[in-house]
PDB file of C-alpha atoms in Angstrom:
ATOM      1  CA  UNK A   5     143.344 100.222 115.367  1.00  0.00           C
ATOM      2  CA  UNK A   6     143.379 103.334 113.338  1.00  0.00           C
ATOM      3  CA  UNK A   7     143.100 103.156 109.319  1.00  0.00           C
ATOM      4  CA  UNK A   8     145.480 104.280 107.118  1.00  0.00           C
ATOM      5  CA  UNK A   9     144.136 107.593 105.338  1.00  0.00           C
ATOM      6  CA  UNK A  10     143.934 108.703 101.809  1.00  0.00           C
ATOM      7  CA  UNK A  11     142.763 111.632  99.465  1.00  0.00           C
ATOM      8  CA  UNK A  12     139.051 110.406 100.087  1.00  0.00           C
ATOM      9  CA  UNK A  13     138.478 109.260 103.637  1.00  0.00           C
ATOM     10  CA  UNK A  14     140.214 106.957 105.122  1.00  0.00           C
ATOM     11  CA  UNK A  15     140.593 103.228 104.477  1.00  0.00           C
ATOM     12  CA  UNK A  16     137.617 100.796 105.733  1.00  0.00           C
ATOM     13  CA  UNK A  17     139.771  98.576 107.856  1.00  0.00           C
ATOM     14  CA  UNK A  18     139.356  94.352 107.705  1.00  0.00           C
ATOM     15  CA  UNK A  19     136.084  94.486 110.053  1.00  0.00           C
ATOM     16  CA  UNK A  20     134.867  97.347 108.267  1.00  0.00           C
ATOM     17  CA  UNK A  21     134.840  95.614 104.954  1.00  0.00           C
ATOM     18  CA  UNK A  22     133.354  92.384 106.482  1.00  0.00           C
ATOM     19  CA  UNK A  23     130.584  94.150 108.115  1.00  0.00           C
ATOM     20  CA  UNK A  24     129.295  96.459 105.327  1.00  0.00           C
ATOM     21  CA  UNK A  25     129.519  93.084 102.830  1.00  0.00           C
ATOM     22  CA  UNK A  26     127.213  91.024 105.541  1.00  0.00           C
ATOM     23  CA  UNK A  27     125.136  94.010 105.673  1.00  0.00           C
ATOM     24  CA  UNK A  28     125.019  94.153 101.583  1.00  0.00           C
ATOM     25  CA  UNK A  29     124.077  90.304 101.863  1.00  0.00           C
ATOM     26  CA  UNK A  30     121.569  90.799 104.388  1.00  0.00           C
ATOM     27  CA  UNK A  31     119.649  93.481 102.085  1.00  0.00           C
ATOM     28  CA  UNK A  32     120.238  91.366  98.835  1.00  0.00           C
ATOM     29  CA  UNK A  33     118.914  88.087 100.536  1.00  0.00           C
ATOM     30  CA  UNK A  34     115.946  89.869 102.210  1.00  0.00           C
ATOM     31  CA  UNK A  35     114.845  91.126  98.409  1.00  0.00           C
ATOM     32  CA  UNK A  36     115.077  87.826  96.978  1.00  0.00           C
ATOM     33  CA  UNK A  37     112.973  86.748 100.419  1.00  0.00           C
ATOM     34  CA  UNK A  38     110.544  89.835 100.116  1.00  0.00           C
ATOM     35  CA  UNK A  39     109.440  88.555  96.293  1.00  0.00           C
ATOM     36  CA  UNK A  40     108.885  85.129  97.464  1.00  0.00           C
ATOM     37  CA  UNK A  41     107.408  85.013 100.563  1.00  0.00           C
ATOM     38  CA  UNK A  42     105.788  88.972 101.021  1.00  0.00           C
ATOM     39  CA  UNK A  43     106.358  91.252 103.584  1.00  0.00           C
ATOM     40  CA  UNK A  44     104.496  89.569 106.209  1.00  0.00           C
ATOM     41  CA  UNK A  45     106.379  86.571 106.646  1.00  0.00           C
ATOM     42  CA  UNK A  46     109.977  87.712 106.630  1.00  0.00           C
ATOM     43  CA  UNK A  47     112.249  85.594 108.961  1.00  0.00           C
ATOM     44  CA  UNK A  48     115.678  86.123 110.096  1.00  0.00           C
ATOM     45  CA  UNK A  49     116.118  82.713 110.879  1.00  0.00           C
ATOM     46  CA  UNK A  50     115.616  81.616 107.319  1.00  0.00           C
ATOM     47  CA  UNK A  51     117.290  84.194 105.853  1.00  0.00           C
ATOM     48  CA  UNK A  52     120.018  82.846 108.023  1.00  0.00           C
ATOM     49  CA  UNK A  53     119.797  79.731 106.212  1.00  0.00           C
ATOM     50  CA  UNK A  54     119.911  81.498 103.136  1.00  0.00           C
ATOM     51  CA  UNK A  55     123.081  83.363 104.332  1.00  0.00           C
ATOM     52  CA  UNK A  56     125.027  79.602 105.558  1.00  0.00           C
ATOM     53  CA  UNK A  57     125.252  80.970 109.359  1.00  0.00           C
ATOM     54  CA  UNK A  58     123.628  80.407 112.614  1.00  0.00           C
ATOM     55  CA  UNK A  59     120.816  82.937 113.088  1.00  0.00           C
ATOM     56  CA  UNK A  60     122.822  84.561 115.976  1.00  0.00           C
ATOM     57  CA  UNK A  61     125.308  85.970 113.356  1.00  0.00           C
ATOM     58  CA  UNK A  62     122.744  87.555 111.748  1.00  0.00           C
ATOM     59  CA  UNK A  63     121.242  88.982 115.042  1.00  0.00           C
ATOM     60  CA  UNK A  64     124.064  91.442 115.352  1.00  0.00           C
ATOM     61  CA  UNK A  65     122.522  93.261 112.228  1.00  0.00           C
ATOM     62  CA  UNK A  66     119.055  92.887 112.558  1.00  0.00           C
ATOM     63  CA  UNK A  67     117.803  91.614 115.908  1.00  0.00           C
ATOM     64  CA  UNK A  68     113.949  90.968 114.652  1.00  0.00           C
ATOM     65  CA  UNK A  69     111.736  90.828 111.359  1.00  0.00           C
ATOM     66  CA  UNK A  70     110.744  94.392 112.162  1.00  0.00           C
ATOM     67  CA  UNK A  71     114.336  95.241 112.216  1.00  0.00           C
ATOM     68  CA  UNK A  72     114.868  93.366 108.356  1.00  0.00           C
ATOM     69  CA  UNK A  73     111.903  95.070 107.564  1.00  0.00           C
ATOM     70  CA  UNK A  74     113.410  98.370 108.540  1.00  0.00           C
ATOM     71  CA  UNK A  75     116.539  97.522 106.801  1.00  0.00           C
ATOM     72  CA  UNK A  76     114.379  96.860 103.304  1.00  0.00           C
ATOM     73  CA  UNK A  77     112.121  99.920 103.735  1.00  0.00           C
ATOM     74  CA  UNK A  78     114.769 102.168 103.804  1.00  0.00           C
ATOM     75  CA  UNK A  79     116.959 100.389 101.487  1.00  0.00           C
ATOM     76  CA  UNK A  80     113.806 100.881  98.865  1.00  0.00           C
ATOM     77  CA  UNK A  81     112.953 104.303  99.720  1.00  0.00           C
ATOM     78  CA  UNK A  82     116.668 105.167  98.926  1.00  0.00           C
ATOM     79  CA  UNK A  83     117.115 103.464  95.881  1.00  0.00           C
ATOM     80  CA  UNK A  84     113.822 105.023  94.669  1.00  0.00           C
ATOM     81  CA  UNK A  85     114.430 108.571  96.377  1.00  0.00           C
ATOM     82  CA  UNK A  86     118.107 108.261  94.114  1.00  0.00           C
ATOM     83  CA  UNK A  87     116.527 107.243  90.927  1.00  0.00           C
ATOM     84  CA  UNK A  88     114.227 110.192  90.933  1.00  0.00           C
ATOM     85  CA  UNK A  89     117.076 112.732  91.877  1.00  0.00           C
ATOM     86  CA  UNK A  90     119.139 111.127  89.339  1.00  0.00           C
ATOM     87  CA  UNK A  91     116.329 111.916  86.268  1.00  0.00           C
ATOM     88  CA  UNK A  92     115.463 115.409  87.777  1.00  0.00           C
ATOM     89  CA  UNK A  93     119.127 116.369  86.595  1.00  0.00           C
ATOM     90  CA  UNK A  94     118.853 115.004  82.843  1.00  0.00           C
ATOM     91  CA  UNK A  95     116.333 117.608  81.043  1.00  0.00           C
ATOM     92  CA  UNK A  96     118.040 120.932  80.838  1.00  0.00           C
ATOM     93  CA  UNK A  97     118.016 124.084  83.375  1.00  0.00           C
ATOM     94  CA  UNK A  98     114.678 125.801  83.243  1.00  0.00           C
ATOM     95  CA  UNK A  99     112.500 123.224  81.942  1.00  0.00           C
ATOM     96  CA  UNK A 100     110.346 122.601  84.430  1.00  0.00           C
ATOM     97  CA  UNK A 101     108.007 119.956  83.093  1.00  0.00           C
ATOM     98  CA  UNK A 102     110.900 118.602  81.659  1.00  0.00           C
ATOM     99  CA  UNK A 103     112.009 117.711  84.873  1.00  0.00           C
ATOM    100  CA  UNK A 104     108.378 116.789  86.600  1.00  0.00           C
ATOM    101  CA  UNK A 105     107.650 114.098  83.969  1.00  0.00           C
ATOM    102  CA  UNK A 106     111.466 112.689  84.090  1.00  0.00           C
ATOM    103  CA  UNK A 107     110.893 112.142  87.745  1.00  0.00           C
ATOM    104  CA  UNK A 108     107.592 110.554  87.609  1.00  0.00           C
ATOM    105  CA  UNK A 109     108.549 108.249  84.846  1.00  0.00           C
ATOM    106  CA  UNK A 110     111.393 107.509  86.938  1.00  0.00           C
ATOM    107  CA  UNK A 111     109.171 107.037  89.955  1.00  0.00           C
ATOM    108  CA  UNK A 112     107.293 104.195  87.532  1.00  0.00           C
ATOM    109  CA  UNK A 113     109.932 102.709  86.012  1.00  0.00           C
ATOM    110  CA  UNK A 114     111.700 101.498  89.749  1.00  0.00           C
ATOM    111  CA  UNK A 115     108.227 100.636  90.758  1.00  0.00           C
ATOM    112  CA  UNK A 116     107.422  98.653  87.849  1.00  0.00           C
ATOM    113  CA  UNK A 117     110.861  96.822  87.787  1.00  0.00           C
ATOM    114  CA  UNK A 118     110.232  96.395  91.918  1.00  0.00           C
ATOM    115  CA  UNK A 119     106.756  95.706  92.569  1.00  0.00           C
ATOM    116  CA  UNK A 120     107.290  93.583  95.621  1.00  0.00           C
ATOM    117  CA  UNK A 121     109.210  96.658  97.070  1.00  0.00           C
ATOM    118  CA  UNK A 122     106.782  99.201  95.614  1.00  0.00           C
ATOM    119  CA  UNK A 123     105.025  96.883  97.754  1.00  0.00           C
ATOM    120  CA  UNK A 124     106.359  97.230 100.733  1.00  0.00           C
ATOM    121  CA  UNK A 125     106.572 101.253 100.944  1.00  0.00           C
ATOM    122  CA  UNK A 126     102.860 102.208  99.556  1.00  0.00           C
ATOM    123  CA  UNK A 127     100.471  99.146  99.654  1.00  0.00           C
ATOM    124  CA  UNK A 128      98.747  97.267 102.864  1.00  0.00           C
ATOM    125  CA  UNK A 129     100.367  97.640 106.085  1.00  0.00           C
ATOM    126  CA  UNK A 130     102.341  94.795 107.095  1.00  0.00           C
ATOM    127  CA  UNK A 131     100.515  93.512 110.224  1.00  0.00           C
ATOM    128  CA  UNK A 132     102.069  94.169 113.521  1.00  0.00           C
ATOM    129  CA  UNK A 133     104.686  96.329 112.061  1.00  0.00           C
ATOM    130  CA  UNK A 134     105.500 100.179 112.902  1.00  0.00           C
ATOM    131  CA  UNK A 135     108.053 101.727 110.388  1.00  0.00           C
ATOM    132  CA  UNK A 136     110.553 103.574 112.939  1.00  0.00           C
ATOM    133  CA  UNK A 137     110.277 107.361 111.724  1.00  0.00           C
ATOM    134  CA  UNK A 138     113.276 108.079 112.886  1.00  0.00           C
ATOM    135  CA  UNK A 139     114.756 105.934 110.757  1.00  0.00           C
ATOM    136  CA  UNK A 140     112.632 105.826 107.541  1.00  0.00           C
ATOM    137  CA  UNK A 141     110.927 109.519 107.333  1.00  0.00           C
ATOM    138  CA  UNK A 142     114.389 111.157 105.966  1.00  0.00           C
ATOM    139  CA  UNK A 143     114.695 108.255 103.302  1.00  0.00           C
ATOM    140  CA  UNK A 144     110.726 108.150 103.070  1.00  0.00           C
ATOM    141  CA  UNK A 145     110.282 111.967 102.229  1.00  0.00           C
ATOM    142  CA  UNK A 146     112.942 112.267  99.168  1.00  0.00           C
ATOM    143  CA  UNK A 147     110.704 112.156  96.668  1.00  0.00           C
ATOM    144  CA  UNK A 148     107.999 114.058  97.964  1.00  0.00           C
ATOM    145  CA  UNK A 149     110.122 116.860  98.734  1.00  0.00           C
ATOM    146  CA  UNK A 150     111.991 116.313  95.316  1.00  0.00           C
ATOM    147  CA  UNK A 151     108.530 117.494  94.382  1.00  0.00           C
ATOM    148  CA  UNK A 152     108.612 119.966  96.377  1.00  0.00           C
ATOM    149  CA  UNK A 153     111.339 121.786  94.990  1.00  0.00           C
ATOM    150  CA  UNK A 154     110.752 121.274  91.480  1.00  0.00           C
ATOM    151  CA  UNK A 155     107.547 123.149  92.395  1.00  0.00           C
ATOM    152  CA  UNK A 156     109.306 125.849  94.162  1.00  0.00           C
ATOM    153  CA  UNK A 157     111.480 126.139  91.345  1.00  0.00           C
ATOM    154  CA  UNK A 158     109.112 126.486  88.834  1.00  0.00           C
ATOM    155  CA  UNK A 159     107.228 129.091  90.559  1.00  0.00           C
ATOM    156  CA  UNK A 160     110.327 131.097  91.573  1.00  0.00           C
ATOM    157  CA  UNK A 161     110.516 131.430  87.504  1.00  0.00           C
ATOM    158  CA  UNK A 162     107.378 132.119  87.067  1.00  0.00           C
ATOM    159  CA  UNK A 163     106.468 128.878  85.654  1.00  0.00           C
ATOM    160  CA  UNK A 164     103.779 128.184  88.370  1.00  0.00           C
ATOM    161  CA  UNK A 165     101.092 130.144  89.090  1.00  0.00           C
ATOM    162  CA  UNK A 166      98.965 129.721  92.518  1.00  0.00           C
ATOM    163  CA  UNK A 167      95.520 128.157  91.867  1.00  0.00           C
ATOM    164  CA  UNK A 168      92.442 130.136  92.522  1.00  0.00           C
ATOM    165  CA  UNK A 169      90.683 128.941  95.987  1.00  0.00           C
ATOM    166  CA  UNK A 170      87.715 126.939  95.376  1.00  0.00           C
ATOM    167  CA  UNK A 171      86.330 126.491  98.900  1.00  0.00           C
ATOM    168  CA  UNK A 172      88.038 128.242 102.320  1.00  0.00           C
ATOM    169  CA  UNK A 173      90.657 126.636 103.937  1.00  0.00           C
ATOM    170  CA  UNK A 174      90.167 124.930 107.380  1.00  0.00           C
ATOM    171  CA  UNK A 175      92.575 126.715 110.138  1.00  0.00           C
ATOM    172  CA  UNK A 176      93.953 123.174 111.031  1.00  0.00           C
ATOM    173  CA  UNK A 177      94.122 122.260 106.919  1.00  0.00           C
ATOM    174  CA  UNK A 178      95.887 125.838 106.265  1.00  0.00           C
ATOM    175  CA  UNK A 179      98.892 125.282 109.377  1.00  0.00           C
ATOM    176  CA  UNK A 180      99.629 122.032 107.665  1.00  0.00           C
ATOM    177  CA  UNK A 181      99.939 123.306 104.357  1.00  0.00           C
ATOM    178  CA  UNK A 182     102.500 126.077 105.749  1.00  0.00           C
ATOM    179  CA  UNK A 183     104.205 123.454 107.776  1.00  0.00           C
ATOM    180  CA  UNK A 184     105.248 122.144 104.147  1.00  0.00           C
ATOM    181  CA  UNK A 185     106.008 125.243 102.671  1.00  0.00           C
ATOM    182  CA  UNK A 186     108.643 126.011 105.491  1.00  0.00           C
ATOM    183  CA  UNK A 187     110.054 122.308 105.235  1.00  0.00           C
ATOM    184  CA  UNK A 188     110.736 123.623 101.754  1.00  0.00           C
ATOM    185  CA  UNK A 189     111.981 126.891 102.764  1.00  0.00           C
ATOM    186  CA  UNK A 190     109.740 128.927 100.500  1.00  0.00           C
ATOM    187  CA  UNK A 191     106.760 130.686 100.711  1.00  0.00           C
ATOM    188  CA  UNK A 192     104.863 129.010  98.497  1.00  0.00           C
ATOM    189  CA  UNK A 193     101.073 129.949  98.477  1.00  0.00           C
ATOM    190  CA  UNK A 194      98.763 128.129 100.637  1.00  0.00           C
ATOM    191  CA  UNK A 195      97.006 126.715  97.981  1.00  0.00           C
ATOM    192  CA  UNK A 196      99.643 126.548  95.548  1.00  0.00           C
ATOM    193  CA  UNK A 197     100.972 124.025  98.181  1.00  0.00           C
ATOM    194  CA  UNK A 198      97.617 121.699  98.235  1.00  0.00           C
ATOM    195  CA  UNK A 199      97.990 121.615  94.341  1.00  0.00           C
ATOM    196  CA  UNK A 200     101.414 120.427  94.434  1.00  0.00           C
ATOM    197  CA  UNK A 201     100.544 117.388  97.547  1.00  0.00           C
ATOM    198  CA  UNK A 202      97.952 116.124  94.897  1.00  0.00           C
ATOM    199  CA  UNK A 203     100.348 116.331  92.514  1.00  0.00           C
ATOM    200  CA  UNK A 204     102.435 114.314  93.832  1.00  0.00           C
ATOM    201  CA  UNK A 205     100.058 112.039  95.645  1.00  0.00           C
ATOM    202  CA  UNK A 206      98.566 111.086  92.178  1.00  0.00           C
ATOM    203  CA  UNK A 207     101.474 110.853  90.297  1.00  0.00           C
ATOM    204  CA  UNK A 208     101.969 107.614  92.668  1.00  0.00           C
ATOM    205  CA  UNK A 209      98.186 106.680  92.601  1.00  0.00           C
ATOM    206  CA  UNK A 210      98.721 106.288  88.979  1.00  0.00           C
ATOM    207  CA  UNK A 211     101.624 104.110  89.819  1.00  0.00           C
ATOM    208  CA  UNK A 212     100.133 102.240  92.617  1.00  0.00           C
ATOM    209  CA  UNK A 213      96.961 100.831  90.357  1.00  0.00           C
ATOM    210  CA  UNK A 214      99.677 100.116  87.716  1.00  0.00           C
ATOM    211  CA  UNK A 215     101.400  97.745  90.009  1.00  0.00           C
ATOM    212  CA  UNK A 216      98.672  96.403  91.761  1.00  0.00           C
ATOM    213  CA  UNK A 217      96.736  95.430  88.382  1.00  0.00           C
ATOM    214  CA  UNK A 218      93.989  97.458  89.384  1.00  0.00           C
ATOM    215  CA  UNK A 219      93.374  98.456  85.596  1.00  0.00           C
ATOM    216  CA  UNK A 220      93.292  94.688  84.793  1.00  0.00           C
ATOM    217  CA  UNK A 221      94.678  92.388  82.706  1.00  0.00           C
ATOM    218  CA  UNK A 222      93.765  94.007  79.342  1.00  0.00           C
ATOM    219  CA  UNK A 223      95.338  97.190  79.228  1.00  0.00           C
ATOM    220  CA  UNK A 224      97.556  97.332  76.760  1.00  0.00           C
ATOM    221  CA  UNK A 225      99.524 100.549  76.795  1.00  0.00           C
ATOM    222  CA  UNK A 226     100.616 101.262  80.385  1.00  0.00           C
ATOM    223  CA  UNK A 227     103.124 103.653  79.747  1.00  0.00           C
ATOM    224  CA  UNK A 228     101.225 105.362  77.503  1.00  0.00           C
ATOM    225  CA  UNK A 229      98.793 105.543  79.902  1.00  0.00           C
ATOM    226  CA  UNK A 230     100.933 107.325  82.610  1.00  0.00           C
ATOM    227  CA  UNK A 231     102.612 109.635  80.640  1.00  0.00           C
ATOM    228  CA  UNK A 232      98.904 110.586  79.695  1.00  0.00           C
ATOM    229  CA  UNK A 233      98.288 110.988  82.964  1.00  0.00           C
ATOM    230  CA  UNK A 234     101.439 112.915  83.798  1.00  0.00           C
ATOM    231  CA  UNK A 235     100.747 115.626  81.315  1.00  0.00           C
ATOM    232  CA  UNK A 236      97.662 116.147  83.074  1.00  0.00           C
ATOM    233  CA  UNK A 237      98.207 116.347  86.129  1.00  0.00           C
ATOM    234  CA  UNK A 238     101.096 118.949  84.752  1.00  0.00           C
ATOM    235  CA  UNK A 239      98.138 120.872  83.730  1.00  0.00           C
ATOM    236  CA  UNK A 240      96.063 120.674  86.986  1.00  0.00           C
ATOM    237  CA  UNK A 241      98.782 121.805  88.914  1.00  0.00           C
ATOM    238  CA  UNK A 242      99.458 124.684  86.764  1.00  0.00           C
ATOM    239  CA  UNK A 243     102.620 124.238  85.398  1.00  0.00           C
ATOM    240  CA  UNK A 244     103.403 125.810  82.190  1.00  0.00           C
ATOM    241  CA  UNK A 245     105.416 124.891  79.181  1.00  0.00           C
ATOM    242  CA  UNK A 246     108.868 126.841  78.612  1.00  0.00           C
TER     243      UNK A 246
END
């Protein structure tokens, strides 16, 4: 059977429709699963029960746990990667830290509202499980590379200015660092490119201990805390106000 078109793509037919809501289900119900049970013990077989079918309708979509769990990983990385992308384009052309603190508060505010799916992407392994790269390393690399660009951005204008070398630069160290640069498509200093992983990296280390109560229970200004910590890390990386 061949859909009817229109202006925008042609119409989902009947199946169509009925497979991208089970699919929408599927993702919904495994969230509401993933808060209450963790990671770990995901099963298709209750989520069938959760769904009202026989656990061989839901095999057609996901054929294992590690298969829901791939579903949910990049379901989360997505959301996330789109919530970042979406803040990058509020503060104004040319304001560079403008945009690097929009996207890290946005970075904090999806983890905070999502912890057991913060969860999921950056804290313990789930036992027994290998994320498919094919499948998650595209979704799991927005936001780093979102990074990235701002970055190149910024030192395109001027606005970012390589960091003196402290110590020499292992041969192995140095081809991964230009490995990154050409992913970006620039050629971003060697160690201009080191700054901006840590950058990034602690950006969601300062995240990570949020969500994980690793500042304990009496902290009373969180945001406060990582918007100190933004500005900062601004700083170390070298990235100057407009």
């Amino acid at each position: 059977m061949v859909s009817a078109a229109r202006d925008d793509g042609p119409v989902p037919t009947p199946r169509e429709r009925a497979r991208e809501q089970t699919l929408a289900d599927i993702t919904r119900l495994g969230r509401e699963q993933l808060v209450r049970v963790g990671a770990a013990d995901l099963s298709v077989r209750s989520l069938a029960r959760d769904l009202g079918v026989v656990s061989s309708a839901v095999y057609r979509y996901v054929r294992s746990r590690d298969d829901l769990l791939t579903l949910l990983v990049v379901d989360a990385y997505d959301e996330l990667g789109e919530a970042a992308e979406k803040a990058a384009t509020r503060p104004r052309s040319g304001d560079h830290r403008g945009r690097f603190r929009a996207v890290s508060r946005a970075v904090r505010a999806w983890a905070v509202a999502e912890p057991a799916r913060y969860a999921l992407l950056f804290g313990s392994p789930v036992p027994g499980y290998v994320a498919p790269a094919e499948q998650t390393t595209g979704p799991g690399t927005r936001v780093p590379l979102l990074y990235g660009r701002l970055c190149v951005e910024a030192y395109e204008a001027g606005a970012l200015a390589a960091p003196a070398l402290v110590a020499p630069l292992p041969r192995a160290l140095r081809s991964d660092l230009d490995r990154v640069a050409a992913e970006l498509g620039s050629a971003l200093p060697t160690t201009l490119v080191a700054r901006m992983m840590l950058a990034w990296s602690s950006v969601f280390g300062a995240v990570g201990f949020e969500v994980f109560g690793q500042y304990g229970p009496d902290l009373a200004a969180p945001r406060q805390l990582f918007d100190h910590h933004v500005e900062a890390i601004m700083d170390q990386l070298g990235l100057v106000e407009e």
